[in-house]
Coordinates of C-alpha atoms in Angstrom, one line a residue:
M1 CA 50.8 -87.8 -36.8
A2 CA 48.0 -88.9 -34.8
F3 CA 45.8 -86.2 -35.3
L4 CA 45.0 -87.1 -39.3
R5 CA 42.8 -89.0 -38.5
R6 CA 40.5 -87.3 -36.0
S7 CA 36.6 -87.6 -36.7
S8 CA 36.7 -84.1 -35.3
L9 CA 38.1 -80.7 -34.7
K10 CA 37.2 -81.0 -31.2
S11 CA 39.9 -83.5 -30.5
F12 CA 42.0 -81.5 -32.9
L13 CA 42.1 -78.0 -31.3
A14 CA 42.5 -79.6 -27.6
T15 CA 46.6 -79.3 -28.1
T16 CA 46.2 -76.9 -30.5
C17 CA 45.0 -74.0 -29.3
V18 CA 46.7 -71.8 -26.3
A19 CA 45.6 -68.1 -25.8
A20 CA 47.0 -65.1 -28.3
S21 CA 45.0 -60.8 -28.0
M22 CA 45.8 -59.6 -31.1
V23 CA 44.2 -56.4 -32.3
F24 CA 42.6 -57.5 -36.3
T25 CA 42.7 -54.5 -38.7
P26 CA 41.2 -55.2 -42.1
L27 CA 43.9 -55.3 -44.0
S28 CA 44.7 -56.6 -47.8
A29 CA 46.8 -60.0 -48.1
Q30 CA 48.0 -62.4 -51.1
A31 CA 46.1 -65.8 -50.1
C32 CA 49.4 -68.1 -49.5
T33 CA 48.6 -70.9 -47.8
S34 CA 51.1 -73.9 -46.3
F35 CA 50.3 -77.0 -44.7
V36 CA 51.5 -80.9 -44.0
L37 CA 49.7 -84.0 -44.3
T38 CA 50.7 -87.5 -43.1
A39 CA 50.8 -90.5 -44.5
G40 CA 49.8 -94.3 -42.4
D41 CA 53.9 -94.6 -42.2
G42 CA 55.0 -91.8 -41.6
S43 CA 55.7 -90.4 -44.4
P44 CA 55.0 -86.0 -44.6
V45 CA 54.0 -84.1 -47.7
Y46 CA 54.0 -80.0 -47.5
G47 CA 51.7 -78.2 -49.6
R48 CA 51.7 -74.7 -49.7
T49 CA 49.7 -72.6 -52.6
M50 CA 51.9 -69.1 -53.7
E51 CA 48.6 -65.8 -55.3
F52 CA 50.0 -62.5 -55.3
G53 CA 48.9 -59.5 -57.0
I54 CA 51.7 -58.6 -59.1
E55 CA 53.9 -61.7 -61.7
T56 CA 56.7 -62.7 -59.3
R57 CA 58.2 -64.3 -62.5
S58 CA 59.0 -67.6 -60.6
G59 CA 61.1 -70.3 -61.4
V60 CA 62.8 -73.6 -59.4
S61 CA 66.1 -73.0 -58.1
L62 CA 69.1 -75.7 -57.9
I63 CA 71.5 -74.0 -55.2
P64 CA 74.0 -76.2 -54.6
K65 CA 75.9 -77.3 -50.8
G66 CA 78.9 -74.9 -51.4
Y67 CA 77.7 -72.2 -52.7
T68 CA 78.2 -69.0 -50.7
Y69 CA 75.2 -66.2 -50.2
A70 CA 76.3 -62.4 -49.1
A71 CA 72.9 -60.9 -47.1
Q72 CA 71.4 -57.9 -49.2
T73 CA 71.4 -55.9 -46.3
G74 CA 73.4 -53.7 -49.4
A75 CA 76.6 -53.9 -46.7
D76 CA 79.1 -53.2 -47.1
A77 CA 80.3 -56.6 -45.4
P78 CA 77.2 -58.0 -44.9
M79 CA 76.6 -62.2 -43.7
S80 CA 77.5 -64.1 -45.7
W81 CA 77.0 -68.1 -45.2
T82 CA 78.4 -71.2 -47.3
A83 CA 75.5 -73.6 -48.2
K84 CA 75.8 -77.5 -46.5
H85 CA 72.7 -78.6 -48.2
N86 CA 71.3 -78.3 -51.1
V87 CA 68.5 -76.6 -51.6
I88 CA 65.2 -77.3 -54.3
A89 CA 63.5 -73.9 -53.8
M90 CA 61.0 -71.9 -55.5
N91 CA 62.2 -68.6 -56.3
A92 CA 61.1 -64.6 -57.4
F93 CA 61.5 -61.6 -59.6
D94 CA 63.6 -63.2 -61.9
D95 CA 66.0 -63.6 -58.7
P96 CA 67.4 -67.6 -58.2
T97 CA 69.0 -66.7 -54.8
L98 CA 64.9 -65.4 -53.5
V99 CA 64.4 -68.3 -51.9
S100 CA 60.4 -69.0 -51.7
D101 CA 59.7 -71.9 -50.9
G102 CA 62.0 -74.4 -50.5
M103 CA 62.9 -77.6 -49.8
N104 CA 66.5 -79.5 -48.8
E105 CA 68.8 -82.4 -48.8
A106 CA 67.8 -82.8 -44.7
G107 CA 64.3 -82.9 -45.5
M108 CA 63.0 -79.7 -44.0
A109 CA 60.7 -77.9 -46.1
G110 CA 59.0 -74.7 -46.1
G111 CA 58.6 -71.2 -47.6
I112 CA 57.6 -67.2 -46.5
L113 CA 54.3 -65.9 -46.8
Y114 CA 53.1 -63.2 -46.8
F115 CA 52.2 -61.3 -43.7
P116 CA 51.0 -57.5 -44.3
G117 CA 49.9 -54.7 -41.6
F118 CA 51.5 -56.9 -38.3
A119 CA 55.9 -57.3 -39.9
D120 CA 58.3 -55.2 -37.1
Y121 CA 61.8 -56.2 -38.4
A122 CA 64.4 -55.0 -36.4
E123 CA 66.3 -51.8 -36.6
S124 CA 70.2 -52.3 -39.3
S125 CA 72.8 -51.6 -35.8
A126 CA 76.7 -51.2 -35.8
E127 CA 76.1 -53.7 -32.9
T128 CA 74.3 -56.6 -35.1
A129 CA 75.8 -55.4 -38.9
D130 CA 77.4 -59.3 -38.9
R131 CA 74.5 -61.0 -38.5
E132 CA 71.3 -58.8 -40.0
M133 CA 70.3 -60.3 -43.3
A134 CA 66.9 -58.7 -45.4
P135 CA 63.1 -60.5 -45.3
G136 CA 64.6 -62.2 -48.7
D137 CA 67.6 -64.6 -47.1
F138 CA 65.7 -66.2 -43.9
L139 CA 64.9 -68.8 -45.6
Y140 CA 67.2 -69.6 -47.7
W141 CA 69.6 -69.3 -45.2
A142 CA 67.5 -71.7 -42.6
L143 CA 67.0 -73.8 -45.8
A144 CA 70.7 -73.8 -46.5
N145 CA 72.2 -74.1 -43.3
F146 CA 69.9 -76.7 -40.8
E147 CA 68.4 -80.2 -40.6
T148 CA 65.7 -79.5 -38.6
V149 CA 63.1 -77.1 -37.1
D150 CA 65.0 -77.5 -34.2
Q151 CA 68.4 -76.4 -34.3
V152 CA 66.2 -73.5 -36.9
K153 CA 64.9 -72.2 -33.8
K154 CA 67.5 -72.3 -31.2
A155 CA 70.3 -70.5 -33.7
V156 CA 66.6 -67.4 -33.3
E157 CA 66.3 -67.6 -30.5
A158 CA 70.3 -67.3 -29.2
G159 CA 69.9 -64.3 -31.9
E160 CA 72.2 -65.7 -34.4
V161 CA 70.2 -63.6 -37.1
V162 CA 68.7 -60.0 -37.0
V163 CA 66.1 -59.3 -39.9
V164 CA 66.3 -55.9 -40.9
G165 CA 63.6 -54.1 -42.9
V166 CA 65.6 -53.9 -46.6
K167 CA 63.0 -52.8 -49.3
L168 CA 63.3 -55.3 -52.4
E169 CA 63.8 -53.7 -55.0
A170 CA 61.0 -55.5 -57.0
L171 CA 57.9 -54.0 -54.7
G172 CA 59.5 -50.8 -54.1
A173 CA 58.8 -51.7 -50.3
V174 CA 59.4 -53.9 -47.5
P175 CA 58.0 -56.9 -47.9
P176 CA 56.3 -58.4 -45.0
F177 CA 56.9 -61.9 -44.5
H178 CA 56.6 -64.1 -42.2
Y179 CA 58.0 -67.8 -42.4
T180 CA 56.9 -71.6 -42.1
L181 CA 58.9 -74.7 -41.3
H182 CA 58.7 -78.3 -41.3
D183 CA 60.9 -81.3 -41.0
K184 CA 60.6 -85.2 -42.0
D185 CA 60.3 -86.1 -38.6
G186 CA 56.9 -83.8 -38.1
N187 CA 58.2 -81.4 -36.5
S188 CA 57.3 -77.4 -37.8
I189 CA 57.9 -74.1 -36.4
V190 CA 56.1 -70.7 -37.6
I191 CA 59.0 -67.3 -37.4
E192 CA 57.1 -64.2 -37.0
P193 CA 59.4 -60.9 -37.0
V194 CA 57.4 -58.9 -34.7
D195 CA 57.8 -55.9 -31.8
G196 CA 62.0 -55.8 -33.7
G197 CA 62.8 -59.3 -32.9
L198 CA 61.9 -62.6 -34.9
K199 CA 59.8 -64.9 -32.5
V200 CA 59.2 -68.8 -33.7
F201 CA 56.6 -70.4 -32.4
D202 CA 55.8 -74.5 -32.3
N203 CA 53.5 -75.3 -34.8
P204 CA 51.3 -77.8 -33.7
T205 CA 49.3 -78.6 -36.4
Q206 CA 51.1 -77.6 -39.2
I207 CA 48.8 -74.7 -41.4
M208 CA 49.9 -71.1 -42.1
T209 CA 48.7 -68.8 -44.1
N210 CA 48.7 -65.1 -43.6
S211 CA 47.7 -62.1 -41.4
P212 CA 47.0 -61.6 -38.3
G213 CA 49.2 -63.4 -36.5
F214 CA 49.6 -67.2 -35.2
E215 CA 48.5 -67.1 -32.2
W216 CA 45.8 -65.3 -33.1
H217 CA 44.4 -68.2 -35.8
L218 CA 45.1 -70.7 -33.0
T219 CA 42.4 -68.4 -30.5
N220 CA 40.2 -68.3 -33.3
L221 CA 40.8 -72.2 -34.2
R222 CA 38.1 -72.1 -31.1
N223 CA 35.0 -70.7 -32.9
F224 CA 35.0 -73.8 -35.0
V225 CA 34.8 -77.2 -32.6
N226 CA 31.2 -78.2 -34.0
L227 CA 32.9 -78.8 -36.9
S228 CA 33.0 -82.6 -38.7
P229 CA 33.5 -85.0 -41.0
V230 CA 31.1 -87.3 -40.4
N231 CA 27.3 -86.2 -41.4
K232 CA 24.5 -84.9 -38.6
D233 CA 21.7 -87.8 -38.0
S234 CA 18.0 -86.4 -38.5
A235 CA 16.7 -84.3 -35.1
Q236 CA 13.9 -84.0 -33.6
A237 CA 12.3 -80.6 -34.0
L238 CA 8.2 -79.3 -33.5
E239 CA 7.2 -82.9 -33.2
K240 CA 9.0 -84.0 -36.6
T241 CA 11.6 -85.7 -38.0
V242 CA 13.9 -83.3 -39.6
N243 CA 16.7 -84.6 -42.1
S244 CA 19.4 -82.4 -43.4
F245 CA 20.0 -81.9 -47.6
G246 CA 22.3 -84.6 -49.1
Q247 CA 26.0 -84.8 -47.8
G248 CA 28.2 -82.6 -45.8
S249 CA 26.1 -81.4 -42.7
G250 CA 28.9 -81.7 -40.4
W251 CA 30.7 -79.0 -42.1
L252 CA 27.6 -76.7 -42.0
G253 CA 29.8 -72.9 -40.9
L254 CA 32.4 -73.8 -42.4
P255 CA 33.6 -70.8 -44.0
G256 CA 34.3 -70.1 -47.2
D257 CA 35.2 -67.1 -48.0
P258 CA 39.6 -66.5 -49.0
T259 CA 40.4 -64.3 -46.1
P260 CA 44.1 -65.5 -44.1
P261 CA 41.2 -66.5 -40.9
S262 CA 38.2 -68.4 -43.6
R263 CA 41.7 -70.8 -45.2
F264 CA 43.5 -71.3 -41.8
I265 CA 40.0 -72.8 -40.5
R266 CA 39.8 -74.5 -43.8
A267 CA 43.1 -76.2 -44.1
A268 CA 42.8 -77.3 -40.4
S269 CA 39.5 -79.0 -41.3
F270 CA 41.4 -81.4 -44.0
V271 CA 44.4 -82.1 -42.5
A272 CA 42.2 -83.3 -39.3
S273 CA 40.0 -85.3 -41.6
V274 CA 41.2 -86.2 -45.2
K275 CA 42.7 -90.2 -45.2
T276 CA 45.9 -89.3 -46.4
G277 CA 47.4 -93.0 -47.3
D278 CA 50.0 -96.0 -46.8
T279 CA 52.5 -94.1 -47.6
A280 CA 54.0 -91.0 -49.7
E281 CA 52.5 -91.1 -52.8
D282 CA 49.1 -91.9 -51.5
A283 CA 50.2 -88.7 -49.2
L284 CA 51.0 -86.6 -52.7
R285 CA 48.3 -87.5 -54.2
A286 CA 45.6 -86.6 -50.7
T287 CA 48.2 -82.9 -50.4
A288 CA 47.3 -82.3 -54.2
H289 CA 43.2 -82.3 -53.4
V290 CA 43.1 -80.1 -50.7
L291 CA 45.1 -77.7 -53.4
N292 CA 42.8 -78.1 -55.4
N293 CA 40.0 -76.2 -53.1
F294 CA 42.5 -73.5 -52.2
D295 CA 43.5 -72.3 -55.5
I296 CA 42.3 -69.1 -56.9
P297 CA 41.4 -67.9 -60.2
V298 CA 41.9 -65.2 -62.0
G299 CA 39.6 -62.5 -60.8
W300 CA 38.1 -64.1 -58.0
I301 CA 40.0 -61.8 -55.5
Q302 CA 39.5 -57.9 -57.8
P303 CA 41.5 -55.1 -56.0
G304 CA 39.1 -52.4 -54.3
A305 CA 39.5 -48.9 -55.7
A306 CA 41.6 -47.5 -52.3
Q307 CA 44.7 -50.1 -54.3
Q308 CA 44.4 -49.0 -57.3
G309 CA 48.0 -48.5 -58.1
G310 CA 49.0 -50.2 -55.7
E311 CA 51.0 -52.9 -55.1
D312 CA 47.7 -55.2 -54.9
S313 CA 46.1 -53.7 -58.3
A314 CA 45.8 -56.7 -59.9
D315 CA 43.8 -59.0 -59.2
D316 CA 45.4 -62.0 -56.4
Y317 CA 45.5 -65.0 -57.8
T318 CA 46.9 -68.9 -57.5
Q319 CA 50.3 -68.4 -59.5
W320 CA 52.2 -72.0 -58.1
S321 CA 51.6 -74.3 -56.0
V322 CA 54.3 -77.2 -54.5
M323 CA 54.7 -80.2 -53.1
A324 CA 57.6 -81.3 -50.9
D325 CA 57.8 -85.1 -50.6
M326 CA 60.2 -84.7 -47.1
K327 CA 60.6 -88.3 -46.9
N328 CA 62.0 -89.2 -50.5
G329 CA 63.4 -86.0 -51.4
A330 CA 61.3 -85.0 -53.9
Y331 CA 59.5 -80.9 -54.6
Y332 CA 56.6 -80.9 -57.1
V333 CA 55.6 -78.0 -58.8
R334 CA 52.4 -77.0 -60.9
S335 CA 51.2 -73.3 -62.1
H336 CA 47.9 -71.4 -63.3
D337 CA 48.7 -71.9 -66.9
A338 CA 49.9 -76.1 -66.5
M339 CA 48.1 -77.8 -63.9
A340 CA 50.1 -80.9 -64.4
F341 CA 52.3 -81.1 -61.3
N342 CA 56.5 -81.0 -62.4
S343 CA 58.6 -83.3 -60.6
I344 CA 62.1 -82.7 -58.8
S345 CA 64.6 -84.7 -57.3
F346 CA 67.6 -84.1 -55.5
G347 CA 69.1 -87.1 -57.9
D348 CA 68.5 -84.3 -60.7
F349 CA 71.9 -81.5 -58.6
Q350 CA 74.9 -82.6 -60.1
D351 CA 77.9 -84.1 -58.3
G352 CA 80.8 -81.6 -57.6
A353 CA 78.3 -78.1 -59.2
T354 CA 78.7 -74.5 -57.4
E355 CA 76.7 -72.4 -59.6
I356 CA 72.6 -72.6 -59.3
V357 CA 70.8 -74.3 -62.5
S358 CA 67.1 -72.9 -62.6
Y359 CA 64.3 -73.7 -65.0
T360 CA 61.0 -72.1 -66.1
L361 CA 58.1 -73.3 -64.9
P362 CA 56.0 -74.9 -68.1
E363 CA 54.2 -73.3 -70.5
R364 CA 50.6 -73.4 -70.7
P365 CA 50.1 -77.1 -72.5
A366 CA 47.8 -78.7 -75.0
F367 CA 44.9 -80.8 -73.8
V368 CA 45.6 -84.0 -75.1
P369 CA 43.3 -86.4 -76.0
L370 CA 42.3 -89.1 -74.4
S371 CA 42.3 -91.8 -76.8
S372 CA 46.2 -91.4 -76.9
L373 CA 46.2 -92.8 -73.7
Q374 CA 44.8 -95.7 -74.4
Q375 CA 47.4 -97.3 -77.1

């Protein structure tokens, strides 16, 4: 995408800012961040961190095409589908079918991100019972059935699915989710449950974080059009030449806190400026470096008194990060305790497989002596 090569956020924002109005209420939020970097040859790489205040007990699932899944609504005859595509997924809460992030063999990737205070799901009804699904079902439905974000958009806007507020037992509550999807052609959308229905937004930024809603984040970008990766030259002040201190003066004013609005702006600063290289492999390296900037160690975000005993009663931290090479069908994951990325690809699926294969995330590795790598 051309905007990845721009030297200033000003031109980047000119094509992405749209008018929006939404009341912002202070909220606690899990600090997930997602974005796409595109290599010079057009190869898109999706990157995402997953932060949460309780252990999500995540692993990797290989869900084969032909797998039949029933929506987790508790209905006697729930909506179901048979997967058209193999899906590599990050699962959650020891459930191999609870897909919180992933990529399908058609090169579409995306994730579930927390959306507290703003998610407004549809009410269940007899008229929509055969199209209803739980909030945690939506991402797998999209990855299992479609090849492009445009196909997902058309299906959602045609009312083919209705997401209803069903409690997720692992959380003991209805989870507030919104969804981001990207395809290998460089197109991106955000899907949010608002006003009792699903609303789809084209996402030219290819960035998403948490609350408030997506349109609010686009509007907030306008507050930062002055930012640039280019260092500021000296200036004249009070008949004196004034020089900046060191490097990075073009980013002076870039928010550094871990709130969702600030992370969206920081992600935009990287997407608009990072040199991604010529190939998917180059873009993967760049994506890993950008993900490092959103990694949250245990203790940096701690629950306030009002949150003690609730779902946010533990420190919010980065439990895992992933990258998806959408052109070449490779998915990469690292965990909090094992910071090196491990890869998995669609070549790991067995021909004719009908059952899900699950992998646990790597345990804390021993540090490798540098001398052992010199042989």
